[in-house]
XYZ file of N, CA and C in Angstrom:
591
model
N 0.823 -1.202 0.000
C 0.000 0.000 0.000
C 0.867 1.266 0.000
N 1.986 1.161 1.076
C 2.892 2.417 0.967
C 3.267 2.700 -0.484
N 4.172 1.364 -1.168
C 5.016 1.680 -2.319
C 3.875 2.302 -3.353
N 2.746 1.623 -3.246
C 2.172 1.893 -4.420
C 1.287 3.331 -4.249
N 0.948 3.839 -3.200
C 1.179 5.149 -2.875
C 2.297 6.614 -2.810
N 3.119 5.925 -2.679
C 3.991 6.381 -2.475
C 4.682 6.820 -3.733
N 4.472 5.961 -4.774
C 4.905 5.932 -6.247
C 3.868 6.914 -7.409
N 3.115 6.871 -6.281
C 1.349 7.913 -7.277
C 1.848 9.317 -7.042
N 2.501 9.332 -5.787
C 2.974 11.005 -5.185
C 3.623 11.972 -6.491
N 4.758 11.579 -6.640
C 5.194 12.395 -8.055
C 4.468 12.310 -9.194
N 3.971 11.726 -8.975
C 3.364 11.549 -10.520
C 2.233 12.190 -10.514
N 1.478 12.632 -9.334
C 0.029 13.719 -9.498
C 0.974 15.170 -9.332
N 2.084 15.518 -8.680
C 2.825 16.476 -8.523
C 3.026 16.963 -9.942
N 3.983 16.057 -10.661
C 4.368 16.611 -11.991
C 3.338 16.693 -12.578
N 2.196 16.144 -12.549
C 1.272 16.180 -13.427
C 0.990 17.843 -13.529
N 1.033 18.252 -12.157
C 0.351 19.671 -12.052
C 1.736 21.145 -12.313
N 3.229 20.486 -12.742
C 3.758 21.518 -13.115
C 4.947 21.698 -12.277
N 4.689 20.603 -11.087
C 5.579 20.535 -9.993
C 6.939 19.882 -10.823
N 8.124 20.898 -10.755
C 9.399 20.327 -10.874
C 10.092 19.365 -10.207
N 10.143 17.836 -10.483
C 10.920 17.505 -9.661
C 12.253 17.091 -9.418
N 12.802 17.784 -7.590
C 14.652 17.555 -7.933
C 15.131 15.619 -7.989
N 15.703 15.057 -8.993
C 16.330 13.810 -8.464
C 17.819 13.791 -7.694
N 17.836 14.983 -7.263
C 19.599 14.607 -6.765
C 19.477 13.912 -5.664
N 18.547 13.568 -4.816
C 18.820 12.546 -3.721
C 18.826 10.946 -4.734
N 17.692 10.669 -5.094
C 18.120 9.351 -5.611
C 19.215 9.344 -6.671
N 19.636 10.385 -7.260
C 20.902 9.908 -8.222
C 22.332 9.574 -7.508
N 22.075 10.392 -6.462
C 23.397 9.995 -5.294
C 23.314 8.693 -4.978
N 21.855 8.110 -4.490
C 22.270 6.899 -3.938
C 22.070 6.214 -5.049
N 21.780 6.246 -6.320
C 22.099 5.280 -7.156
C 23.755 5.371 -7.252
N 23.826 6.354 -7.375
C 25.441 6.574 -8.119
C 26.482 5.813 -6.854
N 26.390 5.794 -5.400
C 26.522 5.064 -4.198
C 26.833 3.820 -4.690
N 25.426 3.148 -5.086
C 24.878 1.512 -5.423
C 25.709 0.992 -6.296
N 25.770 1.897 -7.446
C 26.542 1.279 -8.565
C 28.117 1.682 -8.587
N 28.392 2.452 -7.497
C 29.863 2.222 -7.530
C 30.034 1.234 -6.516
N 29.118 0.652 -5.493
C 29.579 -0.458 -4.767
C 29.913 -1.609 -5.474
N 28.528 -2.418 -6.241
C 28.317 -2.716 -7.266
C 29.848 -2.999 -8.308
N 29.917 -1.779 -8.954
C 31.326 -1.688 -9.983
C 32.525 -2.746 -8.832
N 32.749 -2.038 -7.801
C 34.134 -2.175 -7.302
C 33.992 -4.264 -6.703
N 33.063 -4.608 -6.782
C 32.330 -5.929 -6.459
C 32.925 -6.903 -7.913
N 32.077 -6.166 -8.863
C 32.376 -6.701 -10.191
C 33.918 -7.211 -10.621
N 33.872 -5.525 -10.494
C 35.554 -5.661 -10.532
C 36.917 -6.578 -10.415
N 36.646 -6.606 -8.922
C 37.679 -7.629 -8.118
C 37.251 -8.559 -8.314
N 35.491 -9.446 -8.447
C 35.371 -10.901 -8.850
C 36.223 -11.245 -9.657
N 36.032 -10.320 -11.328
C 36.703 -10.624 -12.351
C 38.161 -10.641 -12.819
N 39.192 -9.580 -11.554
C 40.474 -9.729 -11.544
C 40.788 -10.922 -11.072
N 40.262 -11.270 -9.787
C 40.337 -12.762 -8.783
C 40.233 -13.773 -10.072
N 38.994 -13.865 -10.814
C 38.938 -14.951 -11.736
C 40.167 -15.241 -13.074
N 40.532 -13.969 -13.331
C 41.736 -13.614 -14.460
C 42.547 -14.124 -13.813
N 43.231 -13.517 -12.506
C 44.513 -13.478 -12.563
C 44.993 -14.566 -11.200
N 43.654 -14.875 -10.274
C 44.419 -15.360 -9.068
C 44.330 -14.715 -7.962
N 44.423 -15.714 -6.916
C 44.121 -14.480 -5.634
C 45.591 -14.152 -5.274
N 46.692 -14.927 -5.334
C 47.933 -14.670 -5.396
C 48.373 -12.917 -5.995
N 48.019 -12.957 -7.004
C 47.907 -11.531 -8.157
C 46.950 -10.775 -7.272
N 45.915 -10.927 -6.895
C 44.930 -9.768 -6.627
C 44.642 -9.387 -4.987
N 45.181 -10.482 -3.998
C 44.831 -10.126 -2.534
C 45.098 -8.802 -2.094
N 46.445 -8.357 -2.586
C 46.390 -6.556 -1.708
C 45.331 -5.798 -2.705
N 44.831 -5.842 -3.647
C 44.136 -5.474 -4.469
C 42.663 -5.804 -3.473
N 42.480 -6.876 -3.304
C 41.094 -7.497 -2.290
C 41.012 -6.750 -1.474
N 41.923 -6.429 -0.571
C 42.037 -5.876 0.560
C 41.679 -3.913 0.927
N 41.825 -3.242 -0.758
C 41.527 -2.235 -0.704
C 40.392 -2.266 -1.241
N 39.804 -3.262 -1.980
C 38.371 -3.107 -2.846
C 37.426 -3.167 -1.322
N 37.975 -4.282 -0.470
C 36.510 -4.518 0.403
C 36.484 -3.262 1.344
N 37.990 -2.648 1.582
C 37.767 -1.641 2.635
C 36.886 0.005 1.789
N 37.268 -0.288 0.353
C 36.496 1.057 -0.332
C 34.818 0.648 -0.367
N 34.536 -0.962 -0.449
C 33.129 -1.355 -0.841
C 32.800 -0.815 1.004
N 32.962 -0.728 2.145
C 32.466 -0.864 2.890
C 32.646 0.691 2.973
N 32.987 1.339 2.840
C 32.802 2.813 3.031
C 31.543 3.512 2.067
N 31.909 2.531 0.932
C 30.674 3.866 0.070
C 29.146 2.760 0.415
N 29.583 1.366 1.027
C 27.983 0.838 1.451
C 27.652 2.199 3.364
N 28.772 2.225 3.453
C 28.026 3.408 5.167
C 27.873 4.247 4.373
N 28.677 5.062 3.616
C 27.893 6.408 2.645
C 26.445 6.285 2.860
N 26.602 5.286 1.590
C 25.233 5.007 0.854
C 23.862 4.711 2.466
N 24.063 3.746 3.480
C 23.550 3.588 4.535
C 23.101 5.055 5.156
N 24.019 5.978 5.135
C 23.855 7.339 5.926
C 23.080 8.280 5.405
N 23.340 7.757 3.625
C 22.549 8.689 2.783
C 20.890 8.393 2.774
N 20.476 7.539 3.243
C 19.109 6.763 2.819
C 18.580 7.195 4.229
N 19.558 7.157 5.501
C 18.708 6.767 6.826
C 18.997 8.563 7.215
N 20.178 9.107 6.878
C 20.383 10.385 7.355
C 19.881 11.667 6.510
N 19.673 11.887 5.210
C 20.238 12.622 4.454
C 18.231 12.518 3.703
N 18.224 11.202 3.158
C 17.101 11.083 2.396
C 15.884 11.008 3.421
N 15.482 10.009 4.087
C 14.558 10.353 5.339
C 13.685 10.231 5.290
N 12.972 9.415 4.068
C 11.898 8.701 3.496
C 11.603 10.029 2.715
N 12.218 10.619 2.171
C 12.049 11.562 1.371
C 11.699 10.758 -0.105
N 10.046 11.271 -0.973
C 9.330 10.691 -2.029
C 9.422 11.901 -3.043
N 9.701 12.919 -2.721
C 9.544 14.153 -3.729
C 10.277 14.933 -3.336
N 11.025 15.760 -4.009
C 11.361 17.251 -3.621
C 11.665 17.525 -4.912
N 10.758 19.217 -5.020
C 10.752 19.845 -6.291
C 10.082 21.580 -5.911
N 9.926 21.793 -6.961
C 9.503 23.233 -6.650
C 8.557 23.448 -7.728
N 7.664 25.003 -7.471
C 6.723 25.668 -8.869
C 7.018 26.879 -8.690
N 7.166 27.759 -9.710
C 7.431 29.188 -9.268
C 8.712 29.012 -8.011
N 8.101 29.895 -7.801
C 9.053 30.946 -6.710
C 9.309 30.115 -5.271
N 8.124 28.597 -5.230
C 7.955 27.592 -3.837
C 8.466 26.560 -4.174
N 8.899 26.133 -2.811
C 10.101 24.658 -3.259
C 8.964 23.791 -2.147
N 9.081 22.550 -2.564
C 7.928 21.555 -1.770
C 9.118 20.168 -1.708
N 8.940 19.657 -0.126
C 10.435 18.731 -0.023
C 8.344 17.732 0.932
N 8.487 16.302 0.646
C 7.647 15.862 1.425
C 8.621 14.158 1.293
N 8.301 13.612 2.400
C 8.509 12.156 3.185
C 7.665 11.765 3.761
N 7.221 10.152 3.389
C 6.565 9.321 3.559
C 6.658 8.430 4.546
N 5.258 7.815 5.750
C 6.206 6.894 6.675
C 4.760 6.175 7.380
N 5.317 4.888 7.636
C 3.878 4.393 8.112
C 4.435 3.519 9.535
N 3.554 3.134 10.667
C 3.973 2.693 11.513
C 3.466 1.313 11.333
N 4.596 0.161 11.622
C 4.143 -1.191 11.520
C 2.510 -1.504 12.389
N 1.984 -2.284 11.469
C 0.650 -2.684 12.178
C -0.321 -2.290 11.853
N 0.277 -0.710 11.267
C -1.255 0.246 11.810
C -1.073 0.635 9.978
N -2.486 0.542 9.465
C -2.736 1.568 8.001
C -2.813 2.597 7.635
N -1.799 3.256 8.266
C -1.846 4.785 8.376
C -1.052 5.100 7.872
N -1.157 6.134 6.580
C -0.442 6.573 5.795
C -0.021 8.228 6.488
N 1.347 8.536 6.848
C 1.632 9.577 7.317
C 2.895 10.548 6.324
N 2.394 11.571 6.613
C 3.485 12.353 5.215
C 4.067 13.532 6.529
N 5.583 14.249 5.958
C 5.780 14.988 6.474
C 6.384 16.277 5.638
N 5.556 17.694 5.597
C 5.643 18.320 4.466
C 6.835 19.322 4.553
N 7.290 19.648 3.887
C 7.994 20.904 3.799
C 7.677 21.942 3.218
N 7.639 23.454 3.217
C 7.233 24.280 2.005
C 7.880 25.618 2.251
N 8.041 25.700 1.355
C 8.905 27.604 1.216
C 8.384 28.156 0.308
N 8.149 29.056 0.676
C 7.917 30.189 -1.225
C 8.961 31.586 -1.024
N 9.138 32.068 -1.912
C 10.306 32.713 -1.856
C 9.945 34.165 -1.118
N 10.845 34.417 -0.018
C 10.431 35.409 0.714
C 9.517 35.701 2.018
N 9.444 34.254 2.113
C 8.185 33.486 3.440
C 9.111 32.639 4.433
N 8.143 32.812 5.498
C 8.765 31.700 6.491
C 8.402 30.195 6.042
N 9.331 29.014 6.594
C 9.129 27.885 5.995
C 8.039 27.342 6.340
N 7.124 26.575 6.133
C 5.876 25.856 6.933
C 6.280 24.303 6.638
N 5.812 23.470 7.637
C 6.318 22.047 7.967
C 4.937 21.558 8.525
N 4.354 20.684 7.911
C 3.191 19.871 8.176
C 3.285 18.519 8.581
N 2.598 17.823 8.814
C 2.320 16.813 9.565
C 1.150 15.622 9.359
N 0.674 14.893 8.188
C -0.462 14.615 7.789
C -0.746 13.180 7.797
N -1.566 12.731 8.253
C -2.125 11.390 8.166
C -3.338 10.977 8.112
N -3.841 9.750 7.323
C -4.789 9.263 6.518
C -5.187 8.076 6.372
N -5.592 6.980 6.790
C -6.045 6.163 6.507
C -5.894 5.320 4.913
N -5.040 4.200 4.722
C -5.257 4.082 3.000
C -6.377 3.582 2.612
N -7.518 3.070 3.537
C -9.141 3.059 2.721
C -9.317 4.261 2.375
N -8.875 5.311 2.355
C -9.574 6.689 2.050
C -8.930 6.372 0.071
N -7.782 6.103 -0.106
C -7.470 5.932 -1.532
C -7.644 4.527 -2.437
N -8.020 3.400 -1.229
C -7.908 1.617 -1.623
C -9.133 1.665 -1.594
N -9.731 0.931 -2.389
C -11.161 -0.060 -2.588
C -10.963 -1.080 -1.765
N -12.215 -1.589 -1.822
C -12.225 -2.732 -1.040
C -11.622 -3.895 -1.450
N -11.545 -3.769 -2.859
C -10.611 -5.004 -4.053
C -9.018 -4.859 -3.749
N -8.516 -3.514 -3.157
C -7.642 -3.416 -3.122
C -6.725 -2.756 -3.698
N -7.689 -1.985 -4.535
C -7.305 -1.069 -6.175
C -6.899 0.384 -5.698
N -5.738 0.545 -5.776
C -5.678 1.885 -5.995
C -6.143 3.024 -7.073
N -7.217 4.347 -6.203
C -8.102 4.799 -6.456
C -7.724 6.776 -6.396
N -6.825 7.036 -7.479
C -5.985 8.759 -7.541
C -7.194 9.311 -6.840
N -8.041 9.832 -7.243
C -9.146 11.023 -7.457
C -8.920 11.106 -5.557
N -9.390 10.380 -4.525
C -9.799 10.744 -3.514
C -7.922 10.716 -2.734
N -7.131 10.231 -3.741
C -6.038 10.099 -2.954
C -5.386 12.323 -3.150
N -5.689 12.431 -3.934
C -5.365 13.722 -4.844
C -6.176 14.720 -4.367
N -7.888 14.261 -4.260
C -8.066 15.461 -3.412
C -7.683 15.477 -1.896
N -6.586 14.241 -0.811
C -6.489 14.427 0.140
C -5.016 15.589 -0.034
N -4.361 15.112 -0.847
C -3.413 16.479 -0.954
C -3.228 18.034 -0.972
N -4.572 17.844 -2.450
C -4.788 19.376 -2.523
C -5.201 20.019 -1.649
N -6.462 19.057 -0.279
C -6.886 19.707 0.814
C -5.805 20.013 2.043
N -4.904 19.360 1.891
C -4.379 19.749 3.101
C -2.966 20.391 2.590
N -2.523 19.863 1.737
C -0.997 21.305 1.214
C -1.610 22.053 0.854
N -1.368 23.088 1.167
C -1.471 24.340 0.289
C -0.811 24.625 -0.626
N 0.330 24.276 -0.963
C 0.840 24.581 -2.249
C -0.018 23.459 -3.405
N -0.363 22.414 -3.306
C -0.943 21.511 -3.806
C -2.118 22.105 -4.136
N -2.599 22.776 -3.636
C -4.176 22.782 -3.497
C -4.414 23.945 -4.346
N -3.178 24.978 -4.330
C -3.085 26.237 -5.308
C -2.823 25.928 -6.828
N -2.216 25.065 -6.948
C -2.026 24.060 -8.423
C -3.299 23.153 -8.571
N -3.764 22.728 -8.070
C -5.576 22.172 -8.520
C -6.415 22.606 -7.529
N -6.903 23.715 -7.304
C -7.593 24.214 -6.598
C -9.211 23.016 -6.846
N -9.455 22.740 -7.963
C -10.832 22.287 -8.438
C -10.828 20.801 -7.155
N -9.380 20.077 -6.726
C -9.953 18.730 -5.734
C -9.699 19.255 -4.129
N -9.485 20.635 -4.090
C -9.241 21.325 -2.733
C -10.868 20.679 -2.740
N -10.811 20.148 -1.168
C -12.032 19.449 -0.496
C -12.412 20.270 0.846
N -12.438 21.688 1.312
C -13.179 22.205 2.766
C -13.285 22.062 3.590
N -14.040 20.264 3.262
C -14.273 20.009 4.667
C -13.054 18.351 5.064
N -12.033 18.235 4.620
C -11.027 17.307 4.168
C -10.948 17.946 5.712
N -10.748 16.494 6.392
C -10.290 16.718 8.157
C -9.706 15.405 8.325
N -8.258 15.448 8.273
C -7.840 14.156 8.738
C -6.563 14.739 9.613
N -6.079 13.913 10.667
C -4.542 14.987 11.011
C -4.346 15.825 10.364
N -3.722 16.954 11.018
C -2.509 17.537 10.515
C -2.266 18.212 11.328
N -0.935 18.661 11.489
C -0.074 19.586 12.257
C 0.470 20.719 11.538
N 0.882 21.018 12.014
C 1.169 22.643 10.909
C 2.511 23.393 11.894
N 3.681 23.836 11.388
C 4.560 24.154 11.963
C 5.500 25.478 10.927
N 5.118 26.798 11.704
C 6.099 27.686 10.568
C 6.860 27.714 11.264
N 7.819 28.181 10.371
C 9.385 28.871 11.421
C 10.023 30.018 10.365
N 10.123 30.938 10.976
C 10.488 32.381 10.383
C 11.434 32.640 9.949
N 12.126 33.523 9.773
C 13.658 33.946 9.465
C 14.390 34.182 10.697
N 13.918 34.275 11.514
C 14.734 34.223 13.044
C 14.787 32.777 13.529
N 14.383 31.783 12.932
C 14.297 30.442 13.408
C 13.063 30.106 14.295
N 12.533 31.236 14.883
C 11.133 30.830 15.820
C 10.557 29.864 15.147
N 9.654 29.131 15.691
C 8.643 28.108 15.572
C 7.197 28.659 16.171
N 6.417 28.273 15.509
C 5.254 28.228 15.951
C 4.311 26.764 15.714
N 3.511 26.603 16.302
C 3.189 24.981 15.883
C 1.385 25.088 15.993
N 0.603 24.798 15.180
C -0.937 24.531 15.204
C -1.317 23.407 14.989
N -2.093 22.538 15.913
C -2.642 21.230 15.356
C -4.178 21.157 15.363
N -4.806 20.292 14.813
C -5.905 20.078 13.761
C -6.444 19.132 13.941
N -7.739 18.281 14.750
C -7.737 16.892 14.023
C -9.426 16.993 14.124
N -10.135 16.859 13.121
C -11.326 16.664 12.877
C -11.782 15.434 12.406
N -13.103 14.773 12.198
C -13.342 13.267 12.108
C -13.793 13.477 10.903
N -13.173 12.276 10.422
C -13.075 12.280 8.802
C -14.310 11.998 7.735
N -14.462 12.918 6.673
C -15.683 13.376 6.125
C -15.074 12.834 4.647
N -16.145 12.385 3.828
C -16.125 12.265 2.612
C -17.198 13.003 1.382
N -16.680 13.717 0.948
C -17.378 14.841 -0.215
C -18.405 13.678 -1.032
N -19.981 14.094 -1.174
C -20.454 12.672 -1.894
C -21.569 14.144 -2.782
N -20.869 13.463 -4.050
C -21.720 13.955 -5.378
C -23.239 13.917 -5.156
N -24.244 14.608 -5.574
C -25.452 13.653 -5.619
C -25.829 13.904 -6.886
């Protein structure tokens, strides 16, 4: 449910104009595949030439493979942070991460947002995935899309038409200024579904 949520995120973003940055995942690809390379590598010298020929050679491949695997480890758990998007529109940069707690079906996001010349705002949002899953199990955009537009605001200014009013599920809300202050507002109303007639 996460991945396949989680994988819909950019893709309703760009849909609406949202730029998105890949330099976190190109790092840790670029990480992967130089671990990867230096793996290859030494199999195929070992197989050419002998371990006789290649052991001090072994000996610096595994100590370089184990540095760029903690890189790569630090980059995913420190750096990336379940980070699913970061991109910008205009003049606002939008950074959001994804995270669910074992057990429980709760889809939780954590937002970032700047627009140029504003204090930052940092949200806090969670949702239920029956609100986007059928009962078959089908993932279902329209109600997953208007839970976005209702609760980002930058989202919601790029398709204003699935901004939903009365959309009440968590959220927290956190600015912080140019002096670093914080301020923090939380939110939790019982959850409503918009029905056509």
């Amino acid at each position: 449910l996460k991945n396949t949520t989680d994988d819909a995120l950019p893709r309703y973003l760009t849909s609406l104009k949202f730029k998105q940055s890949h330099i976190l995942a190109d790092v840790r690809l670029g990480l992967g595949y130089a671990a990867v390379a230096i793996s290859g590598v030494t199999f195929y010298a070992d197989y050419k030439l002998g371990w006789d020929a290649t052991k001090s050679w072994t000996l610096w491949a595994v100590i370089a493979y184990f540095i760029i695997n903690g890189a790569l480890t630090y980059w995913i758990w420190g750096i990336e942070k379940g980070k699913i998007f970061t991109g910008q529109t205009h003049n606002s940069f939008i950074s959001i991460a994804s995270s669910v707690t074992k057990h429980k079906p709760i889809y939780s996001l954590k937002v970032r947002c700047s627009r140029s010349g504003s204090d930052i705002e940092m949200l806090s949002l969670s949702a239920p995935f029956t609100r986007w899953f059928d009962s078959d199990g089908y993932f279902v955009p329209i109600p997953f899309q208007r839970w976005l537009a209702s609760e980002i605001p930058l989202v919601g200014e790029a398709d204003p038409l699935k901004v939903d009013s009365r959309s009440a599920d968590y959220r927290s809300t956190e600015s912080v200024d140019a002096q670093g202050t914080a301020s923090t507002h939380t939110s939790a109303q019982a959850s409503t579904e918009r029905v056509q007639s």
